DNA sequence: AATCTAGTTTCATTATGTGAAACTTTGTTT
DNA sequence: AAACAAAGTTTCACATAATGAAACTAGATT
């Protein structure tokens, strides 16, 4: 399932169990968990007990199933609030989505993956946790490429090494060389497109959010469909998305990133 | 800060550190954390290292501060989605908030506290994590009392024992006896009011969400202000909130609570 | 240069986690 | 109803991992 790091401490192991439970996407029985777990029965059992007692897992006695617990939601609330990006970006995203009438995403880089931290959908009013917390591939999404393109070399190498390069559509970049060329173009241009690389019919324009020193804080995108728009059409939104991205960066910087030279 | 349970296992201790970091509500320095922590420097240091390496904490090298990490947001996403209540309730909450034009809350009981898991604000369109994950007192909120009132005796005793009974307003119930009387009235009536018990000027009507067997799944409320409404006015919304609560209960039950006799 | 504070590493000691196996409970088959 | 199987829980000798006092280093401050 996940890559297992051994002897990494008890805490790391317990968190791996959390990931496993979360990975099912539904309440799981102990035995199902055991099948996927590298730990022996008694060990896994103790972990699950401790995590449940701690509120990190919730045990449903009727069904005898475990699911991620409410303590996580409480902690995530703190994470979101404390985050230097999401709370600041909120009103800019509101404004942008109102102005362009399309779906707007805010994402951060979480290791080699894209993690969506906020979203506005012009039509359906709200998405809550169903949107925030979602992860996606970095190499074939607008926000992902926008962030990768402005990473320092060492971090970029590391991130690229971890991409899966699965071909989602005919347009997906499926090797590191092609991706690097695309990233160079993005760096040159200042923003990224998603040309149906992740989902057929879905296109977007994405802009990085950078500190003055050029450190990547996140990215935001405006998404549309090939049925309604083409890339040239999305360019209309460029001034607004750029303004928003810069405004967010400026606020975030003043607030919490006094930007020591790196 | 929090109650400390000793010898409760390494995982529990690590999670306590998480709570402490989250409790600050802002990025914290190691030394600030040390002041509040019962652990010696080296021990706390190791915890913070492990948690950071695991993505449960984020370390800002510029400021040398720790904040809750992105892995939490990812896990909370799973928790929210897997939860038996929030995803099901979503469209009902949408509909209810549209219909009544007031703020609607969805909450669950997390130990002795109320944990808000969703919210619709008629005016301001969205609140994201800023709303979900928030905790509040059970004894002086509509949703809190609506849930407490339908708890089995042993759980109720336990929950009441943990209430702080802080007097937020002149209307706040400040002792267990008064609260128990109010809960009896709520049980009788089938729903709860908040008569400015938590915040002056804020009133609400709240309805529990119960399985057929009477187990408490959560509660939902419609909130207004004394400037616009009074309790009698809120009663107008009763049929709709009751219908919504029952619909949510029915769906949740079919979906994941086949309701073994309790 | 001396002093202070915050952060990091070391290492002998001890507590804690580990997991094979035995056991109990629950549900299914004959 | 008895026999069986599968899932869940407890035990305990053993090994690993956590502990924390103290020593150390890096930056500030005087």
Coordinates of C-alpha atoms (C1' of nucleotides) in Angstrom, one line a residue:
Chain A
X1 CA 0.0 0.0 0.0
X2 CA 2.3 2.8 1.2
X3 CA 6.0 2.7 1.4
X4 CA 7.0 1.4 4.8
X5 CA 9.8 3.0 6.7
X6 CA 11.0 0.6 9.4
X7 CA 12.3 1.4 12.9
X8 CA 11.1 4.9 12.4
X9 CA 9.6 5.1 15.8
X10 CA 6.3 4.2 17.3
X11 CA 4.7 7.4 16.4
X12 CA 5.5 7.0 12.7
X13 CA 4.1 3.5 12.7
X14 CA 0.9 4.6 14.4
X15 CA 0.5 7.4 11.8
X16 CA 1.0 4.8 9.0
X17 CA -1.9 2.9 10.5
X18 CA -3.9 6.2 10.3
X19 CA -3.0 6.5 6.6
X20 CA -4.1 2.9 6.0
X21 CA -7.5 3.5 7.6
X22 CA -7.9 6.8 5.7
X23 CA -6.8 5.0 2.5
X24 CA -9.9 2.8 2.5
X25 CA -12.2 5.7 2.2
X26 CA -14.8 3.9 4.2
X27 CA -15.1 2.3 7.6
X28 CA -13.0 -0.8 7.9
X29 CA -13.0 -4.0 9.9
X30 CA -9.9 -4.9 11.9
X31 CA -9.2 -7.9 9.8
X32 CA -9.3 -5.9 6.5
X33 CA -6.7 -3.6 8.1
X34 CA -4.7 -6.6 9.1
X35 CA -4.5 -7.9 5.6
X36 CA -2.9 -4.7 4.4
X37 CA -0.7 -4.1 7.4
X38 CA 2.9 -5.2 7.7
X39 CA 2.3 -5.5 11.5
X40 CA 1.4 -8.7 13.3
X41 CA -2.1 -9.0 14.7
X42 CA -1.4 -8.1 18.3
X43 CA 0.7 -5.1 17.3
X44 CA -1.8 -3.7 14.9
X45 CA -4.5 -4.3 17.5
X46 CA -2.7 -2.3 20.1
X47 CA -2.2 0.6 17.7
X48 CA -5.8 0.6 16.7
X49 CA -6.8 0.6 20.4
X50 CA -4.6 3.5 21.3
X51 CA -5.6 5.5 18.3
X52 CA -9.3 4.9 19.0
X53 CA -8.8 5.9 22.7
X54 CA -7.1 9.0 21.5
X55 CA -9.9 10.0 19.2
X56 CA -7.8 9.7 16.1
X57 CA -10.0 6.7 15.0
X58 CA -13.6 6.2 15.6
X59 CA -14.9 2.7 16.3
X60 CA -18.5 1.9 15.4
X61 CA -19.5 -0.8 17.8
X62 CA -22.6 -1.8 15.7
X63 CA -20.6 -2.5 12.6
X64 CA -17.3 -3.1 14.3
X65 CA -15.5 -0.8 12.0
X66 CA -12.9 1.9 12.3
X67 CA -12.9 5.2 10.6
X68 CA -10.8 8.4 10.9
X69 CA -11.9 10.2 14.1
X70 CA -13.1 13.6 15.0
X71 CA -10.0 14.7 16.7
X72 CA -8.5 14.9 13.2
X73 CA -11.2 17.4 12.1
X74 CA -10.4 19.5 15.2
X75 CA -6.7 19.4 14.5
X76 CA -7.2 20.1 10.8
X77 CA -9.2 23.2 11.7
X78 CA -6.2 24.4 13.6
X79 CA -3.9 23.5 10.7
X80 CA -6.1 25.4 8.2
X81 CA -6.4 28.5 10.4
X82 CA -2.8 28.6 11.3
X83 CA -1.7 28.1 7.7
X84 CA -0.1 31.1 6.2
X85 CA -2.0 30.8 2.9
X86 CA -5.6 29.5 3.1
X87 CA -7.1 32.0 5.5
X88 CA -5.5 35.0 3.7
X89 CA -6.4 33.7 0.3
X90 CA -10.1 33.2 1.1
X91 CA -11.5 36.5 0.2
X92 CA -9.3 36.8 -2.9
X93 CA -10.6 33.5 -4.1
X94 CA -14.2 34.5 -3.4
X95 CA -13.7 37.7 -5.4
X96 CA -11.9 35.9 -8.3
X97 CA -14.5 33.2 -8.6
X98 CA -17.3 35.8 -8.5
X99 CA -15.5 37.8 -11.2
X100 CA -14.7 35.0 -13.6
X101 CA -17.7 32.7 -13.0
X102 CA -15.6 29.6 -13.1
X103 CA -14.2 27.2 -10.5
X104 CA -11.2 28.4 -8.6
X105 CA -8.7 26.2 -6.8
X106 CA -6.1 27.0 -4.2
X107 CA -3.3 24.4 -3.8
X108 CA -0.1 23.8 -1.9
X109 CA 2.7 21.4 -2.6
X110 CA 2.7 18.5 -0.1
X111 CA 5.9 16.6 -0.8
X112 CA 5.6 15.7 -4.5
X113 CA 1.8 15.9 -4.6
X114 CA -0.6 18.7 -5.0
X115 CA -2.9 19.3 -2.0
X116 CA -6.0 21.4 -2.6
X117 CA -6.6 23.6 0.4
X118 CA -9.5 25.6 -0.9
X119 CA -12.0 25.8 -3.8
X120 CA -14.8 27.9 -5.1
X121 CA -17.3 26.4 -7.5
X122 CA -19.3 29.0 -9.3
X123 CA -22.3 26.8 -9.7
X124 CA -22.5 24.5 -6.7
X125 CA -22.0 26.9 -3.8
X126 CA -19.8 24.8 -1.4
X127 CA -17.6 21.8 -1.1
X128 CA -16.1 21.9 2.4
X129 CA -13.7 19.1 3.3
X130 CA -14.8 17.3 0.2
X131 CA -12.5 19.7 -1.6
X132 CA -9.9 20.8 0.9
X133 CA -7.6 18.0 1.8
X134 CA -7.9 16.3 -1.5
X135 CA -4.6 15.4 -3.1
X136 CA -3.7 15.2 -6.8
X137 CA -0.7 14.6 -9.1
X138 CA 1.7 17.5 -9.5
X139 CA 3.0 16.7 -13.0
X140 CA -0.4 16.9 -14.9
X141 CA -2.4 19.6 -13.1
X142 CA -2.2 23.3 -13.7
X143 CA -1.5 24.2 -10.1
X144 CA 1.0 21.4 -9.8
X145 CA 3.1 22.5 -12.7
X146 CA 2.8 26.1 -11.7
X147 CA 4.4 25.2 -8.4
X148 CA 7.0 22.7 -9.7
X149 CA 8.2 25.3 -12.2
X150 CA 9.4 27.7 -9.5
X151 CA 11.0 25.2 -7.2
X152 CA 14.7 25.3 -6.5
X153 CA 16.7 22.7 -8.4
X154 CA 17.3 20.3 -5.6
X155 CA 13.7 20.2 -4.5
X156 CA 12.5 19.9 -8.1
X157 CA 14.7 16.9 -8.7
X158 CA 13.4 15.3 -5.6
X159 CA 9.8 16.0 -6.6
X160 CA 10.2 14.9 -10.2
X161 CA 11.8 11.6 -9.0
X162 CA 8.6 10.9 -7.1
X163 CA 6.1 11.5 -9.9
X164 CA 4.3 8.5 -11.2
X165 CA 3.9 9.8 -14.8
X166 CA 0.7 7.8 -15.3
X167 CA -1.0 8.6 -18.6
X168 CA -4.4 10.0 -17.7
X169 CA -5.1 11.4 -21.2
X170 CA -3.3 11.5 -24.5
X171 CA -2.0 15.0 -23.5
X172 CA -0.4 13.8 -20.2
X173 CA 3.4 14.3 -20.0
X174 CA 4.7 10.8 -19.3
X175 CA 8.4 11.4 -18.7
X176 CA 10.6 13.6 -16.7
X177 CA 12.3 15.2 -19.8
X178 CA 9.0 16.3 -21.4
X179 CA 7.9 17.7 -18.0
X180 CA 11.1 19.6 -17.5
X181 CA 10.7 21.2 -20.9
X182 CA 7.2 22.2 -20.1
X183 CA 8.3 23.6 -16.7
X184 CA 10.9 25.7 -18.4
X185 CA 8.2 27.2 -20.6
X186 CA 6.1 27.9 -17.6
X187 CA 8.9 29.5 -15.8
X188 CA 9.5 31.7 -18.9
X189 CA 5.8 32.5 -19.3
X190 CA 5.1 33.0 -15.6
X191 CA 2.0 30.8 -15.4
X192 CA 0.8 27.3 -16.5
X193 CA -1.9 25.7 -18.6
X194 CA -3.5 22.4 -18.1
X195 CA -4.3 21.2 -21.6
X196 CA -6.6 18.3 -20.7
X197 CA -3.6 16.5 -19.2
X198 CA -5.4 15.1 -16.2
X199 CA -9.0 14.8 -17.3
X200 CA -10.4 14.9 -20.8
X201 CA -12.3 18.1 -21.5
X202 CA -10.9 19.9 -18.5
X203 CA -8.6 22.8 -19.0
X204 CA -7.2 25.4 -16.7
X205 CA -4.9 28.4 -16.3
X206 CA -2.8 28.4 -13.1
X207 CA -0.6 30.9 -11.5
X208 CA 2.0 30.4 -8.8
X209 CA 2.0 32.3 -5.5
X210 CA 5.5 33.3 -4.7
X211 CA 7.3 35.3 -2.0
X212 CA 9.4 38.2 -3.1
X213 CA 12.4 35.9 -2.7
X214 CA 10.8 33.5 -5.1
X215 CA 9.9 30.8 -2.7
X216 CA 6.8 28.8 -3.7
X217 CA 3.9 29.3 -1.3
X218 CA 1.2 27.7 -3.5
X219 CA -0.8 28.2 -6.7
X220 CA -4.2 29.1 -7.8
X221 CA -6.1 28.1 -10.9
X222 CA -9.2 29.0 -12.9
X223 CA -10.8 25.9 -14.5
X224 CA -13.1 25.5 -17.4
X225 CA -14.1 22.9 -20.0
X226 CA -13.3 22.5 -23.7
X227 CA -17.0 22.7 -24.3
X228 CA -17.2 26.3 -23.2
X229 CA -13.7 27.6 -23.5
X230 CA -10.3 27.2 -25.1
X231 CA -6.8 28.2 -23.8
X232 CA -7.0 31.6 -25.5
X233 CA -10.3 32.2 -23.8
X234 CA -8.8 31.4 -20.4
X235 CA -6.1 34.0 -21.1
X236 CA -8.8 36.6 -20.5
X237 CA -8.6 35.7 -16.8
X238 CA -4.9 36.0 -16.6
X239 CA -4.8 39.6 -15.4
X240 CA -7.2 38.9 -12.6
X241 CA -5.6 35.6 -11.5
X242 CA -2.2 37.2 -11.5
X243 CA -3.4 40.2 -9.5
X244 CA -5.0 37.9 -7.0
X245 CA -2.0 35.7 -6.7
X246 CA 0.3 38.6 -6.1
X247 CA -2.1 40.1 -3.6
X248 CA -2.2 36.9 -1.7
X249 CA 1.6 36.6 -1.8
X250 CA 2.0 40.1 -0.5
X251 CA -0.4 39.6 2.4
X252 CA 1.1 36.3 3.3
X253 CA 4.5 37.7 3.2
X254 CA 3.7 40.7 5.5
X255 CA 1.8 38.4 7.8
X256 CA 4.2 35.5 8.3
X257 CA 7.0 35.4 5.8
X258 CA 9.4 38.3 6.5
X259 CA 11.5 36.5 4.0
X260 CA 14.9 35.9 5.3
X261 CA 17.4 35.5 2.5
X262 CA 17.5 31.9 1.5
Chain B
X1 CA -3.2 23.6 29.4
X2 CA -4.7 20.1 28.7
X3 CA -5.2 17.3 31.2
X4 CA -2.1 15.1 31.1
X5 CA -2.4 11.4 31.1
X6 CA 0.8 9.7 32.1
X7 CA 2.3 6.5 30.8
X8 CA -0.4 6.4 28.2
X9 CA 2.0 5.4 25.5
X10 CA 4.3 7.2 23.2
X11 CA 1.6 7.8 20.6
X12 CA -0.7 9.5 23.1
X13 CA 2.2 11.8 24.2
X14 CA 3.0 12.7 20.6
X15 CA -0.7 13.6 20.0
X16 CA -0.7 15.7 23.1
X17 CA 2.1 17.7 21.6
X18 CA 0.0 18.1 18.5
X19 CA -2.8 19.4 20.6
X20 CA -0.5 21.9 22.3
X21 CA 0.8 23.2 19.0
X22 CA -2.7 23.5 17.6
X23 CA -3.8 25.2 20.9
X24 CA -1.6 28.1 20.2
X25 CA -3.6 29.0 17.1
X26 CA -0.4 30.4 15.5
X27 CA 3.0 29.2 14.6
X28 CA 5.1 28.6 17.8
X29 CA 8.7 28.5 18.7
X30 CA 10.2 25.4 20.3
X31 CA 10.8 27.2 23.5
X32 CA 7.2 28.4 23.8
X33 CA 6.1 24.9 23.4
X34 CA 8.6 23.8 26.0
X35 CA 7.2 26.2 28.6
X36 CA 3.8 24.6 28.3
X37 CA 5.0 21.1 28.0
X38 CA 5.4 18.6 30.9
X39 CA 8.3 16.9 29.0
X40 CA 12.0 17.7 29.3
X41 CA 13.7 19.5 26.5
X42 CA 15.2 16.6 24.8
X43 CA 12.0 14.5 24.9
X44 CA 9.9 17.3 23.5
X45 CA 12.5 18.0 20.9
X46 CA 12.4 14.5 19.6
X47 CA 8.7 14.5 19.5
X48 CA 8.6 17.7 17.5
X49 CA 11.3 16.3 15.1
X50 CA 9.4 13.1 14.5
X51 CA 6.1 14.9 14.0
X52 CA 7.7 17.3 11.6
X53 CA 9.3 14.5 9.6
X54 CA 5.9 12.8 9.5
X55 CA 4.2 15.9 8.1
X56 CA 2.0 16.3 11.2
X57 CA 3.8 19.5 12.0
X58 CA 5.2 22.0 9.6
X59 CA 8.5 23.8 10.4
X60 CA 9.0 27.2 9.0
X61 CA 12.8 27.6 8.8
X62 CA 12.7 31.3 8.4
X63 CA 10.8 32.0 11.6
X64 CA 11.8 28.8 13.3
X65 CA 8.3 28.0 14.2
X66 CA 6.1 24.9 14.2
X67 CA 2.5 24.8 13.0
X68 CA 0.1 21.9 12.4
X69 CA 1.0 20.3 9.1
X70 CA -0.6 19.4 5.8
X71 CA -0.8 15.7 6.5
X72 CA -3.6 16.6 9.0
X73 CA -5.6 18.3 6.3
X74 CA -5.3 15.2 4.1
X75 CA -6.3 12.9 7.0
X76 CA -9.2 15.2 8.0
X77 CA -10.4 15.1 4.4
X78 CA -10.7 11.3 4.8
X79 CA -12.3 11.7 8.2
X80 CA -14.9 14.1 6.8
X81 CA -15.7 11.9 3.8
X82 CA -15.9 8.7 5.7
X83 CA -18.0 10.2 8.4
X84 CA -21.5 8.8 8.5
X85 CA -23.1 12.2 8.9
X86 CA -21.5 15.2 7.2
X87 CA -21.4 14.0 3.6
X88 CA -25.0 12.8 3.8
X89 CA -26.2 15.9 5.5
X90 CA -24.7 18.3 3.0
X91 CA -27.5 18.7 0.5
X92 CA -30.1 18.8 3.3
X93 CA -28.2 21.6 4.9
X94 CA -28.0 23.4 1.6
X95 CA -31.7 23.1 1.1
X96 CA -32.5 24.2 4.6
X97 CA -30.3 27.2 4.6
X98 CA -31.7 28.2 1.2
X99 CA -35.3 27.8 2.5
X100 CA -35.0 29.6 5.8
X101 CA -32.4 32.2 4.8
X102 CA -30.5 31.9 8.1
X103 CA -27.3 30.3 9.2
X104 CA -27.4 26.5 9.6
X105 CA -25.0 24.5 11.7
X106 CA -24.4 20.7 11.8
X107 CA -22.6 19.4 14.8
X108 CA -21.5 16.2 16.5
X109 CA -20.7 15.4 20.0
X110 CA -16.9 15.0 20.6
X111 CA -16.6 13.8 24.1
X112 CA -18.2 16.5 26.2
X113 CA -17.8 19.2 23.6
X114 CA -19.7 20.2 20.5
X115 CA -17.8 19.9 17.3
X116 CA -19.2 21.7 14.3
X117 CA -18.8 19.6 11.2
X118 CA -20.6 21.8 8.7
X119 CA -22.1 25.2 8.3
X120 CA -24.1 27.3 5.8
X121 CA -24.2 31.0 6.1
X122 CA -27.0 32.6 4.2
X123 CA -25.1 35.8 3.6
X124 CA -21.4 35.0 3.5
X125 CA -21.3 32.1 1.1
X126 CA -18.6 29.8 2.5
X127 CA -16.5 29.1 5.6
X128 CA -14.6 26.0 4.9
X129 CA -12.3 24.7 7.7
X130 CA -12.8 28.0 9.5
X131 CA -16.2 26.6 10.5
X132 CA -15.8 22.8 10.4
X133 CA -13.5 21.5 13.1
X134 CA -14.5 24.3 15.5
X135 CA -15.4 23.2 18.9
X136 CA -17.8 24.8 21.4
X137 CA -19.4 24.2 24.8
X138 CA -22.3 21.6 24.9
X139 CA -24.2 23.0 27.9
X140 CA -25.0 26.4 26.4
X141 CA -25.5 25.9 22.7
X142 CA -28.6 24.7 20.9
X143 CA -27.0 21.8 19.2
X144 CA -25.1 20.9 22.3
X145 CA -28.2 20.7 24.5
X146 CA -30.2 18.9 21.7
X147 CA -27.6 16.2 21.7
X148 CA -27.1 15.9 25.5
X149 CA -30.8 15.6 26.0
X150 CA -31.0 12.4 24.1
X151 CA -27.9 10.7 25.5
X152 CA -28.2 7.5 27.6
X153 CA -27.8 8.2 31.3
X154 CA -24.3 7.0 31.9
X155 CA -23.0 9.0 28.9
X156 CA -24.9 12.0 30.0
X157 CA -23.5 11.9 33.5
X158 CA -20.0 11.6 32.1
X159 CA -20.6 14.5 29.8
X160 CA -22.2 16.8 32.4
X161 CA -19.3 16.1 34.8
X162 CA -17.0 17.5 32.2
X163 CA -18.9 20.8 31.5
X164 CA -17.2 23.9 32.7
X165 CA -20.4 25.9 33.3
X166 CA -18.8 29.2 32.5
X167 CA -21.3 32.0 32.6
X168 CA -21.1 33.5 29.1
X169 CA -24.3 35.6 29.4
X170 CA -26.9 36.1 32.1
X171 CA -29.0 33.3 30.5
X172 CA -26.3 30.7 30.7
X173 CA -27.1 27.6 32.8
X174 CA -24.3 27.5 35.4
X175 CA -24.9 24.3 37.2
X176 CA -25.7 20.7 36.5
X177 CA -29.1 20.7 38.2
X178 CA -30.4 23.6 36.1
X179 CA -29.0 22.0 32.9
X180 CA -30.6 18.7 33.7
X181 CA -34.0 20.4 34.1
X182 CA -33.6 22.1 30.8
X183 CA -32.5 18.8 29.2
X184 CA -35.7 17.1 30.5
X185 CA -37.7 19.9 28.9
X186 CA -35.9 19.4 25.6
X187 CA -36.4 15.6 25.7
X188 CA -40.1 16.3 26.3
X189 CA -40.4 18.9 23.6
X190 CA -38.1 17.1 21.1
X191 CA -35.9 20.0 20.2
X192 CA -33.9 22.8 21.9
X193 CA -33.6 26.5 22.0
X194 CA -30.6 28.6 22.6
X195 CA -31.9 31.7 24.5
X196 CA -28.8 33.9 24.2
X197 CA -27.0 31.4 26.5
X198 CA -23.7 31.5 24.7
X199 CA -23.6 34.9 23.0
X200 CA -25.8 37.9 23.7
X201 CA -28.2 38.6 20.9
X202 CA -27.8 35.1 19.3
X203 CA -30.7 32.7 19.5
X204 CA -31.3 29.4 17.7
X205 CA -33.5 26.4 17.4
X206 CA -31.8 23.1 17.3
X207 CA -33.0 19.6 16.5
X208 CA -31.2 16.3 17.3
X209 CA -30.4 13.7 14.7
X210 CA -31.3 10.3 16.1
X211 CA -31.2 6.7 14.8
X212 CA -34.4 4.8 15.0
X213 CA -33.1 3.2 18.2
X214 CA -32.6 6.7 19.6
X215 CA -28.9 6.9 19.4
X216 CA -27.5 10.4 19.0
X217 CA -25.8 11.0 15.7
X218 CA -25.6 14.7 15.8
X219 CA -27.7 17.9 15.7
X220 CA -28.5 20.8 13.5
X221 CA -29.6 24.3 14.2
X222 CA -31.0 27.4 12.6
X223 CA -29.5 30.6 14.1
X224 CA -30.8 34.1 14.2
X225 CA -30.4 37.3 16.2
X226 CA -32.7 38.9 18.7
X227 CA -32.6 42.0 16.4
X228 CA -34.5 40.1 13.7
X229 CA -36.3 37.3 15.5
X230 CA -37.6 35.9 18.7
X231 CA -38.0 32.3 19.8
X232 CA -41.6 32.2 18.5
X233 CA -40.4 33.3 15.1
X234 CA -37.8 30.6 15.0
X235 CA -40.6 28.1 15.6
X236 CA -41.7 28.8 12.0
X237 CA -38.6 26.8 10.9
X238 CA -39.4 23.8 13.1
X239 CA -41.2 21.7 10.5
X240 CA -38.3 22.1 8.1
X241 CA -35.5 21.5 10.5
X242 CA -37.3 18.5 11.8
X243 CA -37.9 17.1 8.4
X244 CA -34.3 17.7 7.4
X245 CA -33.0 16.1 10.6
X246 CA -35.2 13.0 10.1
X247 CA -34.2 12.7 6.5
X248 CA -30.5 12.8 7.4
X249 CA -31.0 10.3 10.1
X250 CA -32.9 7.9 7.8
X251 CA -30.2 8.2 5.1
X252 CA -27.4 7.8 7.6
X253 CA -29.1 4.8 9.1
X254 CA -29.6 3.0 5.8
X255 CA -26.1 3.8 4.8
X256 CA -24.1 2.8 7.8
X257 CA -26.2 2.3 10.9
X258 CA -28.2 -0.9 10.5
X259 CA -29.1 -0.2 14.1
X260 CA -28.4 -3.3 16.2
X261 CA -30.6 -3.1 19.3
X262 CA -28.7 -1.2 21.9
Chain C
dA1 C1' 35.7 38.9 24.9
dA2 C1' 32.2 37.4 28.2
dT3 C1' 27.5 36.1 29.2
dC4 C1' 23.1 34.6 28.1
dT5 C1' 19.5 32.2 25.7
dA6 C1' 17.6 29.0 22.4
dG7 C1' 18.3 24.9 20.1
dT8 C1' 20.7 20.3 19.4
dT9 C1' 23.3 15.9 20.4
dT10 C1' 24.9 12.2 23.5
dC11 C1' 24.4 8.0 26.1
dA12 C1' 23.6 4.9 30.0
dT13 C1' 19.3 3.6 32.0
dT14 C1' 14.7 1.9 31.9
dA15 C1' 10.3 1.9 30.3
dT16 C1' 7.6 0.5 26.3
dG17 C1' 6.6 -1.6 22.5
dT18 C1' 6.8 -6.2 20.2
dG19 C1' 4.7 -10.5 18.4
dA20 C1' 4.1 -15.7 18.7
dA21 C1' 0.9 -18.2 20.7
dA22 C1' -2.9 -19.2 23.5
dC23 C1' -7.4 -18.0 24.3
dT24 C1' -12.4 -16.2 23.8
dT25 C1' -16.1 -14.8 21.4
dT26 C1' -19.1 -14.7 17.5
dG27 C1' -21.0 -16.5 13.5
dT28 C1' -21.5 -20.3 10.2
dT29 C1' -21.9 -25.1 8.6
dT30 C1' -23.3 -29.9 9.0
Chain D
dA1 C1' -27.4 -28.8 18.8
dA2 C1' -22.8 -29.9 18.2
dA3 C1' -18.7 -28.9 15.5
dC4 C1' -16.2 -25.8 13.1
dA5 C1' -14.2 -21.6 11.4
dA6 C1' -13.2 -16.9 11.6
dA7 C1' -12.6 -12.7 13.9
dG8 C1' -11.2 -10.4 17.8
dT9 C1' -8.6 -10.2 22.5
dT10 C1' -5.1 -11.2 26.1
dT11 C1' -0.7 -12.9 27.7
dC12 C1' 4.2 -12.7 28.6
dA13 C1' 9.3 -13.3 27.8
dC14 C1' 12.1 -10.5 25.0
dA15 C1' 14.1 -6.7 22.4
dT16 C1' 13.8 -2.3 21.0
dA17 C1' 12.9 2.3 21.4
dA18 C1' 12.0 6.2 24.5
dT19 C1' 13.9 8.8 28.3
dG20 C1' 16.1 12.9 30.3
dA21 C1' 20.3 14.8 32.6
dA22 C1' 24.0 16.8 31.1
dA23 C1' 27.1 18.4 27.8
dC24 C1' 27.5 21.0 23.7
dT25 C1' 26.9 24.5 19.9
dA26 C1' 25.2 28.6 17.6
dG27 C1' 23.3 33.2 18.0
dA28 C1' 22.3 37.1 20.3
dT29 C1' 23.2 40.7 23.9
dT30 C1' 26.0 43.2 27.1

